[in-house]
Tab-separated table of C-alpha atoms and ligand atoms in Angstrom:
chain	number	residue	atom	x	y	z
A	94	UNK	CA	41.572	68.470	-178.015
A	95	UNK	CA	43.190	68.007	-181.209
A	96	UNK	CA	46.885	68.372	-182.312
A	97	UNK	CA	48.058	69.031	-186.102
A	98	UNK	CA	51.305	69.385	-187.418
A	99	UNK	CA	52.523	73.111	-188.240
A	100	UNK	CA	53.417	71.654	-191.732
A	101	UNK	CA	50.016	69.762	-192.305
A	102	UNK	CA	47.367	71.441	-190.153
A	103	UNK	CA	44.625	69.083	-191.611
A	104	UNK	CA	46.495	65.861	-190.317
A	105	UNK	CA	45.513	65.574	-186.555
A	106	UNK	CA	46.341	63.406	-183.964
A	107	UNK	CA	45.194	62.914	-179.881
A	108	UNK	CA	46.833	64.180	-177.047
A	109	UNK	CA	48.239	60.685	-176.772
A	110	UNK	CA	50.004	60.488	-179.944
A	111	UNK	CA	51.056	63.554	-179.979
A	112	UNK	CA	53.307	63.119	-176.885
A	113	UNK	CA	54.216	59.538	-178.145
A	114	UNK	CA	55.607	60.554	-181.124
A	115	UNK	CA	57.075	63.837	-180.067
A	116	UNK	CA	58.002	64.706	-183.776
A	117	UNK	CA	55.385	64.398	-186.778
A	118	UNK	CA	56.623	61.956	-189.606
A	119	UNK	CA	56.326	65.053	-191.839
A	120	UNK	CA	58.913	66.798	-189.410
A	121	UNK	CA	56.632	69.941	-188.274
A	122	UNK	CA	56.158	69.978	-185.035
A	123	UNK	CA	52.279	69.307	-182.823
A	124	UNK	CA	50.039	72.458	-181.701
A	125	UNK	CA	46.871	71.939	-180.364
A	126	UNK	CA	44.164	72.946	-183.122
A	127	UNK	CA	42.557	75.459	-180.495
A	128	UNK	CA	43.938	77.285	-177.212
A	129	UNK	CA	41.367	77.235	-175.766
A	130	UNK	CA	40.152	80.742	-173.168
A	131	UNK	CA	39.947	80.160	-169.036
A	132	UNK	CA	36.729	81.439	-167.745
A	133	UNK	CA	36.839	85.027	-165.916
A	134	UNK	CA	36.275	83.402	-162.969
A	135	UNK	CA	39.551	81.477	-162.862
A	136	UNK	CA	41.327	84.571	-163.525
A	137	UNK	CA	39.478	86.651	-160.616
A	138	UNK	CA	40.370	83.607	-158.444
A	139	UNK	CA	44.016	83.181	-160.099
A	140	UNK	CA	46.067	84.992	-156.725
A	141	UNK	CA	44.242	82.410	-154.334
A	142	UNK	CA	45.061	79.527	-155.847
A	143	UNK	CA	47.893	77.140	-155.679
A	144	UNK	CA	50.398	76.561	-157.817
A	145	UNK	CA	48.514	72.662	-158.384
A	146	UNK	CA	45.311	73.980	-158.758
A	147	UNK	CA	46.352	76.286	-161.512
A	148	UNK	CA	48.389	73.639	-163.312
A	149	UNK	CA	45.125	71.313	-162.772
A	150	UNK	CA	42.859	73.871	-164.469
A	151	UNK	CA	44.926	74.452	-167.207
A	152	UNK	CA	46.478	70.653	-168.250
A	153	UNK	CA	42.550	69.573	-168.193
A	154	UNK	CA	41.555	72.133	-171.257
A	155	UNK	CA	44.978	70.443	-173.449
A	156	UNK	CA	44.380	67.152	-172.040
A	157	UNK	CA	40.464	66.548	-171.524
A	158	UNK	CA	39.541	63.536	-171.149
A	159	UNK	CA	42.752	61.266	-172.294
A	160	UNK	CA	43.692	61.793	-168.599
A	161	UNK	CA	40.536	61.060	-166.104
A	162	UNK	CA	40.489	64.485	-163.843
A	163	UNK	CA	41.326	63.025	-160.909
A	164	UNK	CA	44.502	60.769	-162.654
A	165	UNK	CA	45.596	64.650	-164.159
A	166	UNK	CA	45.362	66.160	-160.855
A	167	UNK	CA	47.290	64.048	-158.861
A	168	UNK	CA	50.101	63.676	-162.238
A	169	UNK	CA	49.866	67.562	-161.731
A	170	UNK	CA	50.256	68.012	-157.669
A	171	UNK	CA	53.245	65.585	-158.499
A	172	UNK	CA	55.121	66.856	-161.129
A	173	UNK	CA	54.738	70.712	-159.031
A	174	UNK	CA	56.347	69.291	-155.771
A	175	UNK	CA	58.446	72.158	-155.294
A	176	UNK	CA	57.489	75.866	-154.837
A	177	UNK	CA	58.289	78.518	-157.847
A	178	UNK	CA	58.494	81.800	-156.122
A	179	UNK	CA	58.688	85.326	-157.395
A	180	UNK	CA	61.280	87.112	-155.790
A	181	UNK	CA	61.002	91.105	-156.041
A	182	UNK	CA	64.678	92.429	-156.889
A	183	UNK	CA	64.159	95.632	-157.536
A	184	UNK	CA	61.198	98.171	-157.988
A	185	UNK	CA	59.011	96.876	-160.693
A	186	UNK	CA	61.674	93.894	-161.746
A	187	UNK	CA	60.917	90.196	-160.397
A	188	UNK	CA	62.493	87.218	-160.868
A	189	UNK	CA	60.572	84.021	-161.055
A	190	UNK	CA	62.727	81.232	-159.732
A	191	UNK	CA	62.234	78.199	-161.831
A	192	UNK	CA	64.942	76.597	-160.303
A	193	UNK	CA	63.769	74.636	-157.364
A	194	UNK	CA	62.873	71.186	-158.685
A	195	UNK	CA	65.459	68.381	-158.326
A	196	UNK	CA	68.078	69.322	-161.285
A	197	UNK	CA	67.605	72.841	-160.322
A	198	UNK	CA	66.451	74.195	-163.562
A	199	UNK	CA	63.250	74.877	-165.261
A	200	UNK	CA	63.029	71.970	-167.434
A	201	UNK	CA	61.854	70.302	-164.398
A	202	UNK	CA	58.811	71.095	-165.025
A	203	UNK	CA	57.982	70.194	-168.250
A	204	UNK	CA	60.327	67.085	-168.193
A	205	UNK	CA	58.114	65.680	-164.865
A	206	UNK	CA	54.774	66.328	-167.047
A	207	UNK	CA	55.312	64.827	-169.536
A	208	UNK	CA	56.758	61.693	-167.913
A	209	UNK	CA	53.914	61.259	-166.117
A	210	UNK	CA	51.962	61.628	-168.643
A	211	UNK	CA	53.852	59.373	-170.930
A	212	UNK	CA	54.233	56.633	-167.517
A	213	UNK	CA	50.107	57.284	-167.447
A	214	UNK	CA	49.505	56.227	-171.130
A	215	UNK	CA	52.162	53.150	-170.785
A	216	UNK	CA	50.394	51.659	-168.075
A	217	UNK	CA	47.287	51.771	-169.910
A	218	UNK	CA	48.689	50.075	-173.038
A	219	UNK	CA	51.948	47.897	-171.984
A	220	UNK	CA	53.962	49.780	-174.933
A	221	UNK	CA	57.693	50.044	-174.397
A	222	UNK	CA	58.879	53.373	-175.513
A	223	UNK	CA	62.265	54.855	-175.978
A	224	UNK	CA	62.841	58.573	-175.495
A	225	UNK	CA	65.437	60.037	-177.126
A	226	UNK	CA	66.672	63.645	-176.525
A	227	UNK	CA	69.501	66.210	-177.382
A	228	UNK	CA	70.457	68.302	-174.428
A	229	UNK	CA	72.671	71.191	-174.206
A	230	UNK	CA	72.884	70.741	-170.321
A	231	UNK	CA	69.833	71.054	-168.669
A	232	UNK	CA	67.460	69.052	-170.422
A	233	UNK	CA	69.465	65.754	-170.339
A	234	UNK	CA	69.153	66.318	-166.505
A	235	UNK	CA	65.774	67.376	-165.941
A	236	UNK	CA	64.469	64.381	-168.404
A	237	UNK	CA	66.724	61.885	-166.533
A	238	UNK	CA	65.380	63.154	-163.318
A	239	UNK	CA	62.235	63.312	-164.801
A	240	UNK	CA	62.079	60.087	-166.318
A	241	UNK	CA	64.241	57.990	-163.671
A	242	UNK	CA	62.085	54.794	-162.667
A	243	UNK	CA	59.468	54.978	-165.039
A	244	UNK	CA	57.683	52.025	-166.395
A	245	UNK	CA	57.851	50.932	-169.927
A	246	UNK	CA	59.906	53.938	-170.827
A	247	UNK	CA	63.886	54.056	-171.865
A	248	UNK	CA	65.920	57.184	-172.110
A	249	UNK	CA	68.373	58.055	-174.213
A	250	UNK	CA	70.443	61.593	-174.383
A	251	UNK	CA	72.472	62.561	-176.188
A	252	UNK	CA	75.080	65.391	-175.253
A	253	UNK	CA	77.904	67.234	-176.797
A	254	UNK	CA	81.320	65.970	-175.206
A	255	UNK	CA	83.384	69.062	-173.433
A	256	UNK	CA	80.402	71.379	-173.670
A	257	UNK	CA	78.371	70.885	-170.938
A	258	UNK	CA	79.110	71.666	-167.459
A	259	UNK	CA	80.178	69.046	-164.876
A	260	UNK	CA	77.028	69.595	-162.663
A	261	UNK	CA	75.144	68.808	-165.830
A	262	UNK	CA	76.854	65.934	-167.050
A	263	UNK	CA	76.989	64.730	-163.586
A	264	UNK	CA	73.254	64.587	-163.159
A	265	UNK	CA	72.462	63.106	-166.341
A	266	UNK	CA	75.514	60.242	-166.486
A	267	UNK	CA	74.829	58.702	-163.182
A	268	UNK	CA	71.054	57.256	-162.752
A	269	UNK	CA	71.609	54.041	-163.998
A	270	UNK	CA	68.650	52.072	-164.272
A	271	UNK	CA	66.464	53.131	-167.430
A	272	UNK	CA	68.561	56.265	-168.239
A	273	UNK	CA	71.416	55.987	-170.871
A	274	UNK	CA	73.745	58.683	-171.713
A	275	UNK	CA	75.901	59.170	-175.237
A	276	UNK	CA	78.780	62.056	-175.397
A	277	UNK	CA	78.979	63.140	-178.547
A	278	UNK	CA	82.016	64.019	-180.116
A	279	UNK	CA	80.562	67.335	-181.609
A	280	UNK	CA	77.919	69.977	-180.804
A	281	UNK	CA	75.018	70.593	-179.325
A	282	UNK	CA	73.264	71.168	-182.996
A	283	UNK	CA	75.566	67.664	-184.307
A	284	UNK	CA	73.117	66.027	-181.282
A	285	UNK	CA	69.818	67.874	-182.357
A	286	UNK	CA	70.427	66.571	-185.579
A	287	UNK	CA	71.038	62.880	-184.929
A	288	UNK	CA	68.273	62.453	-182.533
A	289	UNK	CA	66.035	64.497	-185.990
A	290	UNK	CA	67.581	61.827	-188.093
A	291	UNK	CA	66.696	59.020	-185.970
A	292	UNK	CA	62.893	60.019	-185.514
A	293	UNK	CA	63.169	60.016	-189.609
A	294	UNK	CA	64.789	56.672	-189.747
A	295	UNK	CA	60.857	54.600	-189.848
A	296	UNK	CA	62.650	51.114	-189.270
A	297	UNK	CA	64.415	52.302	-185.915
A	298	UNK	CA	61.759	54.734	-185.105
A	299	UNK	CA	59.423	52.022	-185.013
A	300	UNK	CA	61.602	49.439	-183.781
A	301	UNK	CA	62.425	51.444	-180.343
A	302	UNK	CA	59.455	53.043	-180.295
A	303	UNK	CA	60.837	56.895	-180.180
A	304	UNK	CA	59.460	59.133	-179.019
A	305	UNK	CA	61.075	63.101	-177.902
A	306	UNK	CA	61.341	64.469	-174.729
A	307	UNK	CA	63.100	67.941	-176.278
A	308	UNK	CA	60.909	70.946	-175.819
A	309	UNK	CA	59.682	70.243	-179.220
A	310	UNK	CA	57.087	67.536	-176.996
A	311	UNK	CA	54.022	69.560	-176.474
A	312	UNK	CA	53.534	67.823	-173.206
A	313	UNK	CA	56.772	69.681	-171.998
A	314	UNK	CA	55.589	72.906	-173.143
A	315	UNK	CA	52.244	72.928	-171.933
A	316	UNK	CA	52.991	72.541	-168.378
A	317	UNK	CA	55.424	75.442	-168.492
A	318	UNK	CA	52.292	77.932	-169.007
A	319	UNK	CA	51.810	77.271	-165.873
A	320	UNK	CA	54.122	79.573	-163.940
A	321	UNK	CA	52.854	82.445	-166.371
A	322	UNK	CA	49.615	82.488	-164.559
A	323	UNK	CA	51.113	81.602	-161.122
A	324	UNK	CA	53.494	84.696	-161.439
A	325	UNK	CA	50.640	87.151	-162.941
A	326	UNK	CA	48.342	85.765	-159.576
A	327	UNK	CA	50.766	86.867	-157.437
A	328	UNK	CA	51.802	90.199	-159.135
A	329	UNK	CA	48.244	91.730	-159.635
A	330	UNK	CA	47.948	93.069	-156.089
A	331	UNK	CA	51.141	94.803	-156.356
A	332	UNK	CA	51.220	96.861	-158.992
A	333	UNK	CA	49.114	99.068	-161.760
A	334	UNK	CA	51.380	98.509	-164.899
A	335	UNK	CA	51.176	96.243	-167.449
A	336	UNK	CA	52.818	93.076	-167.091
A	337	UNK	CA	55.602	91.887	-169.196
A	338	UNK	CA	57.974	88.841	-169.244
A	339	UNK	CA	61.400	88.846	-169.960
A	340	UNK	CA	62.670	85.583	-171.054
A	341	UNK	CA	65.881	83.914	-171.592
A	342	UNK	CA	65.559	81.918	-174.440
A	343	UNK	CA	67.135	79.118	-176.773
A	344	UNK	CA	64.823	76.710	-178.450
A	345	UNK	CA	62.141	79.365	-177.231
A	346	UNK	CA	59.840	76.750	-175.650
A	347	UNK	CA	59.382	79.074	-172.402
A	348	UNK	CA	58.794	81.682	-174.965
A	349	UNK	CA	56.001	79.471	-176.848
A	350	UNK	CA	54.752	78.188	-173.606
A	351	UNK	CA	53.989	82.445	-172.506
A	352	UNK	CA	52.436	82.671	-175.679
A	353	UNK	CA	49.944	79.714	-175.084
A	354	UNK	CA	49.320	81.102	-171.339
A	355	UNK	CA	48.318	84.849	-173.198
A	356	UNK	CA	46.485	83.305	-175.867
A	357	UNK	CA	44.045	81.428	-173.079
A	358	UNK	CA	43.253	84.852	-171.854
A	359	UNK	CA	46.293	86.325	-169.474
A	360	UNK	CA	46.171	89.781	-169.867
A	361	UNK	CA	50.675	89.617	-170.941
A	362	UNK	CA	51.292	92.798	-172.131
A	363	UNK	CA	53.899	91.942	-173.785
A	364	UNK	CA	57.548	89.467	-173.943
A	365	UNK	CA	60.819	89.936	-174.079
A	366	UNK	CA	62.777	87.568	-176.120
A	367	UNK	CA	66.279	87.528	-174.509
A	368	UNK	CA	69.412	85.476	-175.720
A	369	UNK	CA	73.005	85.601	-176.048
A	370	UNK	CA	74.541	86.109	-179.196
A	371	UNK	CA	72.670	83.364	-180.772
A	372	UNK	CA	70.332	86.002	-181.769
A	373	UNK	CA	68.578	84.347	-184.492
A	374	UNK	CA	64.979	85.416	-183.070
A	375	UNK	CA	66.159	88.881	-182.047
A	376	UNK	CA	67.310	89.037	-185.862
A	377	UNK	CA	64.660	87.893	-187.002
A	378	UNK	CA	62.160	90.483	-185.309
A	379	UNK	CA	64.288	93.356	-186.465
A	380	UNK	CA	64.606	92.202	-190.677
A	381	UNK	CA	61.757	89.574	-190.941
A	382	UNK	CA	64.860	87.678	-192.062
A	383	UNK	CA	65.132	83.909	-190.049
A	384	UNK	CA	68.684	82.890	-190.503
A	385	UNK	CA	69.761	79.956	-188.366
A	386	UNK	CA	73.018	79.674	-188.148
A	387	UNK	CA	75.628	77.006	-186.136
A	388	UNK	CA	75.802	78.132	-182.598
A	389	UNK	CA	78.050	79.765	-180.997
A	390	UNK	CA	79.348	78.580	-177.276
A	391	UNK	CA	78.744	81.181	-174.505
A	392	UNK	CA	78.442	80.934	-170.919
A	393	UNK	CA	74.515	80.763	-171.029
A	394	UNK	CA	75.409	77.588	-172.529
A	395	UNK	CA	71.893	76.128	-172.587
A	396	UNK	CA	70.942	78.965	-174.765
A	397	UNK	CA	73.517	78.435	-177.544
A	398	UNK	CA	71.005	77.371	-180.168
A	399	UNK	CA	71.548	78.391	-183.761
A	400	UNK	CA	68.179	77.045	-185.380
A	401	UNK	CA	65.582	77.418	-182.351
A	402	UNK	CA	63.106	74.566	-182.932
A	403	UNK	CA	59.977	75.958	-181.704
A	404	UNK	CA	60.395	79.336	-184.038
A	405	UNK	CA	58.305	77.030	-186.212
A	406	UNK	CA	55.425	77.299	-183.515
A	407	UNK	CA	55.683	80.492	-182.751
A	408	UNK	CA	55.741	81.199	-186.423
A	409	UNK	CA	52.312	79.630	-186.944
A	410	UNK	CA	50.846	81.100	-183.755
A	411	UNK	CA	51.752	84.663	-185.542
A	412	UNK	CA	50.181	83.668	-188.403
A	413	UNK	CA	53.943	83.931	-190.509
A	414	UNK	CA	53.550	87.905	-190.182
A	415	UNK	CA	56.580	89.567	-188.332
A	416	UNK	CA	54.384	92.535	-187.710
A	417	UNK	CA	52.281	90.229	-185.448
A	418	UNK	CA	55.392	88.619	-183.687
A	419	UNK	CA	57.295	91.848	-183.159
A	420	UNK	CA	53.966	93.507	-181.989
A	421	UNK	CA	53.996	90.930	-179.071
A	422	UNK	CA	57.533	90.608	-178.435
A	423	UNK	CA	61.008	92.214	-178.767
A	424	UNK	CA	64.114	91.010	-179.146
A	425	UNK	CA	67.813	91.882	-177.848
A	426	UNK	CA	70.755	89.643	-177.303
A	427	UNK	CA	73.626	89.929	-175.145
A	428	UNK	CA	77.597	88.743	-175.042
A	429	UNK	CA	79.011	86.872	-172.475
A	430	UNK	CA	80.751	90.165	-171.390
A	431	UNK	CA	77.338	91.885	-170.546
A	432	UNK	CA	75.852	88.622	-168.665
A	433	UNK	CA	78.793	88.915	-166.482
A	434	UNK	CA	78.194	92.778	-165.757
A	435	UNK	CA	74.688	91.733	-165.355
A	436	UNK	CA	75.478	89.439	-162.955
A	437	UNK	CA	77.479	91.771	-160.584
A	438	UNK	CA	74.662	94.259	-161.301
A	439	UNK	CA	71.628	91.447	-158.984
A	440	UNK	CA	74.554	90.919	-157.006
A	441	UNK	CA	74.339	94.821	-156.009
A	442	UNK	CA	71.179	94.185	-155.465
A	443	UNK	CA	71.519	91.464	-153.106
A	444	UNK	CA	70.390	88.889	-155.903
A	445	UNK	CA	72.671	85.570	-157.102
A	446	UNK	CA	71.466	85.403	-160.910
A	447	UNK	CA	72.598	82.256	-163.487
A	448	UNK	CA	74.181	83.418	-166.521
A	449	UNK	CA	70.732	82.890	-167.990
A	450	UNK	CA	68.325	84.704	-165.643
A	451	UNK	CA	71.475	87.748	-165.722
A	452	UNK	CA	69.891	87.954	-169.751
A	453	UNK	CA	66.339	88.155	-168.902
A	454	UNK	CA	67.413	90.522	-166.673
A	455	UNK	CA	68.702	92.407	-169.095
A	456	UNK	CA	66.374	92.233	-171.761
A	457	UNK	CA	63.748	93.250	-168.750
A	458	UNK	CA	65.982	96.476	-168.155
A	459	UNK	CA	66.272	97.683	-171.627
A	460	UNK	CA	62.818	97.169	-172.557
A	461	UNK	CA	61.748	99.281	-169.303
A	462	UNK	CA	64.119	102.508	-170.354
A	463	UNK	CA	61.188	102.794	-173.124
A	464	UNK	CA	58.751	101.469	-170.864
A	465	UNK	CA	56.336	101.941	-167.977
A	466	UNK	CA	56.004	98.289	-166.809
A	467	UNK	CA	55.743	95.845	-164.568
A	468	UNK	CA	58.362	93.119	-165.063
A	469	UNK	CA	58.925	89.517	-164.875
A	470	UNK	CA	62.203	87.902	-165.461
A	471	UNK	CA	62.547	84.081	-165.657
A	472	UNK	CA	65.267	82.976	-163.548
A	473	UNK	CA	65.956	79.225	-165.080
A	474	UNK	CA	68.547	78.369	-163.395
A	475	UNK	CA	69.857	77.655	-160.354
A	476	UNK	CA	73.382	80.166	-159.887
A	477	UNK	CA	75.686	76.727	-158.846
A	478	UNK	CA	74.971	74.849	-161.907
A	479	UNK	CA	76.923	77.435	-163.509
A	480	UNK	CA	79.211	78.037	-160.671
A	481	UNK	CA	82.705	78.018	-162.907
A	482	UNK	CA	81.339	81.166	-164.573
A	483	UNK	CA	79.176	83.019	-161.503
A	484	UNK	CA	81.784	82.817	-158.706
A	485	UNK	CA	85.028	84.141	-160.534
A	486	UNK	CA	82.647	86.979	-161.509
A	487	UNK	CA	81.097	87.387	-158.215
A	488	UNK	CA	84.382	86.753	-156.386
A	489	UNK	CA	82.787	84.588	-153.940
A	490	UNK	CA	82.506	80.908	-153.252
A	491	UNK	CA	78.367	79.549	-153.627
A	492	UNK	CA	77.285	77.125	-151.389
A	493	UNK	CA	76.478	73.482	-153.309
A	494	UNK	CA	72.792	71.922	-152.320
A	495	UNK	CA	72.869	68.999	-150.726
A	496	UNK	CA	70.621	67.328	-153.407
A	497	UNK	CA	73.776	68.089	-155.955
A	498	UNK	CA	76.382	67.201	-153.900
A	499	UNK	CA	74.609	63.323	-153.885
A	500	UNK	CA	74.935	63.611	-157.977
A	501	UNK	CA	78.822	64.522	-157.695
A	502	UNK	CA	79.775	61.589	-155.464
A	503	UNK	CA	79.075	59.418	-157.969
A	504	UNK	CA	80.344	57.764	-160.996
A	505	UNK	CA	80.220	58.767	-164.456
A	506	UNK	CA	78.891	56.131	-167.184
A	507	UNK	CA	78.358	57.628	-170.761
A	508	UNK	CA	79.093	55.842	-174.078
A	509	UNK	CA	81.183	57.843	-176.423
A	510	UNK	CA	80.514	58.131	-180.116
A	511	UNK	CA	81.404	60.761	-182.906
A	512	UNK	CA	78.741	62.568	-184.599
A	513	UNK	CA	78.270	60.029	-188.291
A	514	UNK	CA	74.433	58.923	-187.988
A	515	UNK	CA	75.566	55.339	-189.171
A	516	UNK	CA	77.794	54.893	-186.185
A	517	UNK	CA	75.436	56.592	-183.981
A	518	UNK	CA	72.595	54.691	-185.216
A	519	UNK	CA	74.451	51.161	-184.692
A	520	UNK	CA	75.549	52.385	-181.310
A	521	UNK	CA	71.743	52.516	-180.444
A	522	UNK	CA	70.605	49.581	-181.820
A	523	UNK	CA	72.556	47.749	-179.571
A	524	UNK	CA	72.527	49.501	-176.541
B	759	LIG	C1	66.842	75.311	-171.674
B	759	LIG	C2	67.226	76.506	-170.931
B	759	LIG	C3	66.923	77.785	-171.412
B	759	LIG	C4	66.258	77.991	-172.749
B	759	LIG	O1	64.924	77.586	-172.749
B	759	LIG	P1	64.143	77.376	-174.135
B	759	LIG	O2	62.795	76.937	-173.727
B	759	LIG	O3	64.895	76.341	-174.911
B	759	LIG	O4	64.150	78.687	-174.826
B	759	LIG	C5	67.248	78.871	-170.625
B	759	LIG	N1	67.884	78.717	-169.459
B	759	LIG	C6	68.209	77.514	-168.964
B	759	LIG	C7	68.920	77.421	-167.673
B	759	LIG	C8	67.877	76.367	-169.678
B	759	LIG	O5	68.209	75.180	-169.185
């Protein structure tokens, strides 16, 4: 398998460099140069088997033979060491809990590929890589988590100071060993664009040896196709209707990631592309119009993305045509005063959402009033990791895992810097 660059699709690169560099030099971003179809007989068989076994079958048509089977299979049992289940909530309307991994969000998933995959390569080749990401929350924590320990590899986040929630900045500012933290004094998009300025930057690209762990990495998006199937192997007993997922979305990796599952043969009906009012995707379905725009801080903070990176992918898989895009998906987007009612509305129904999973919820609902379906929300967060915003609204108190409650204890270590690439840049050199 083959990856191009969506803005050169004749330059191609292995799977290998592709997840080393993260980021082609001409600033596209990687897609495999075929998605390739899973035989009928994997799909017959898809509700009997595991969660590992699908995840095997899968990574081994992106991967091939970069990764011997047996090395991919064991990389895959490990990164999936926690259960995803699908939780019925109401008639026809499921959520599938992404949460359970060690940070408690989905980016688990995708940040635990594609360190293994990355600690695989390293030990083949004694290369020291840096990793540099921008994180609105979650995936500073899941890549730390992810990445904690690993040979060969450094990480770097970088995070915007004020906006992220304790929990988060918690799990990401406390590792120590290879994991290194900067608080920016700025915005999520101020840290997007310094970590796209450094992978520009050839001296201290080279130098460090950077390399992305943002969902822009196709080795974090491929593993979260995964759960697509998992969720569709588990549904297909119970119901008649066409299947649709609803999913909250930011840099619309999950999105992209459904979109690769469908495109190797899963009979999705259709997606729902859910945000808050950083509805630049939504906006775009209804004019054909993509206007990014700065974000806008909500209380699905880990959606507030106002130029949603993988748009480019998605924008290739759809062949540039919005009538192709809008055929597959629809858009709506939500304020921070709906997500709450949303909220209180699982509650009702004896369900704790996240401020996240309360908008795929309700991009699920409105798409069923037109609808006769079957449908899937992603729930990709775990409820405490937002806890200042769900238990005011909920009235209650949530109980804290023990697993977070070991982040909180400790101490925070984070290097402050303001958001001027020179500074930033000097900051790094000499970390
Ligand atoms: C990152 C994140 C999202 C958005 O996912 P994308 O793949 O960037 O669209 C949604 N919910 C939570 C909790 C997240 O951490």
């Amino acid at each position: 398998m083959q990856y191009f660059s969506t803005k050169n699709p004749s330059e191609k690169v292995s799977f290998q460099q592709a997840v080393r560099k993260g980021l082609p030099d001409d600033n596209g971003l990687y897609l495999p140069d075929q998605i390739p179809t899973l035989s009928e007989e994997f799909f017959q068989n898809l509700p009997n088997l595991s969660l590992g076994e699908i995840g095997w079958e899968v990574a081994k048509q992106f991967v091939e033979n970069e990764i011997p089977e047996d090395n991919l299979k064991a990389l895959v049992e490990d990164t999936l060491s926690f259960d995803i289940p699908l939780v019925e909530v109401e008639k026809d309307v499921y959520s599938l809990e992404l949460f359970h991994g060690p940070t408690l969000a989905f980016k688990d998933v995708g940040a635990r590929f594609m360190a293994r995959c990355l600690g695989y390569f390293n030990q083949q080749n004694n290369r020291q890589v840096t990793v540099l990401a921008a994180t609105s929350g979650d995936t500073g924590s899941a890549v730390a988590n992810g990445f904690l320990g690993v040979e060969g590899v450094e990480v770097v986040l970088l995070y915007p100071k004020g906006k992220v929630s304790p929990f988060q900045e918690k799990q990401m500012t406390t590792l120590g060993q290879n994991i290194k933290a900067f608080e920016i004094d700025g915005s999520f998009d101020d840290c997007q664009r310094l970590v796209k300025t450094a992978f520009l930057d050839r001296d201290l690209s080279e130098q460090l040896g950077l390399t992305s762990a943002n969902s822009i990495n196709v080795a974090r998006l491929i593993p979260q196709s995964f759960y697509y199937f998992y969720a569709y192997g588990q549904l297909i007993d119970k119901t008649d209707k066409p299947i649709v997922f609803s999913v909250p979305s930011g840099n619309f990796g999950n999105l992209t990631a459904g979109v690769f599952a469908q495109r190797m043969g899963l009979p999705i009906h259709h997606f729902v592309a859910a945000t808050n009012v950083n509805d630049i995707v939504p906006n775009y379905l209804l004019t054909g119009d993509f206007l990014p725009k700065p974000s806008v801080q909500t209380i699905s903070n880990a959606m507030d993305v106002g130029n949603p990176s993988n748009y480019a992918r998605l924008h290739y898989l759809f062949n540039g045509s919005r009538e192709e895009f809008a055929n597959d998906m629809t858009g709506y987007s939500y304020t921070d005063e709906e997500t709450k009612v949303a909220l209180q509305q699982l509650n009702g129904l004896d369900y704790t959402g996240d401020p996240h999973g309360a908008i795929g919820y309700l991009g699920l609902k409105a798409y069923q009033q037109n609808h006769e379906v079957t449908g899937v929300f992603l729930e990709t967060a775990h409820p405490i990791k937002f806890k200042e915003v769900v238990e005011p609204v909920l009235n209650t108190v949530l109980e804290v895992p023990a697993s977070l409650q070991a982040f909180l204890d400790k101490q925070k270590v984070a290097m402050e810097c303001g958001s001027e690439y020179e500074v930033f840049k000097e900051k790094l050199r000499n970390l």
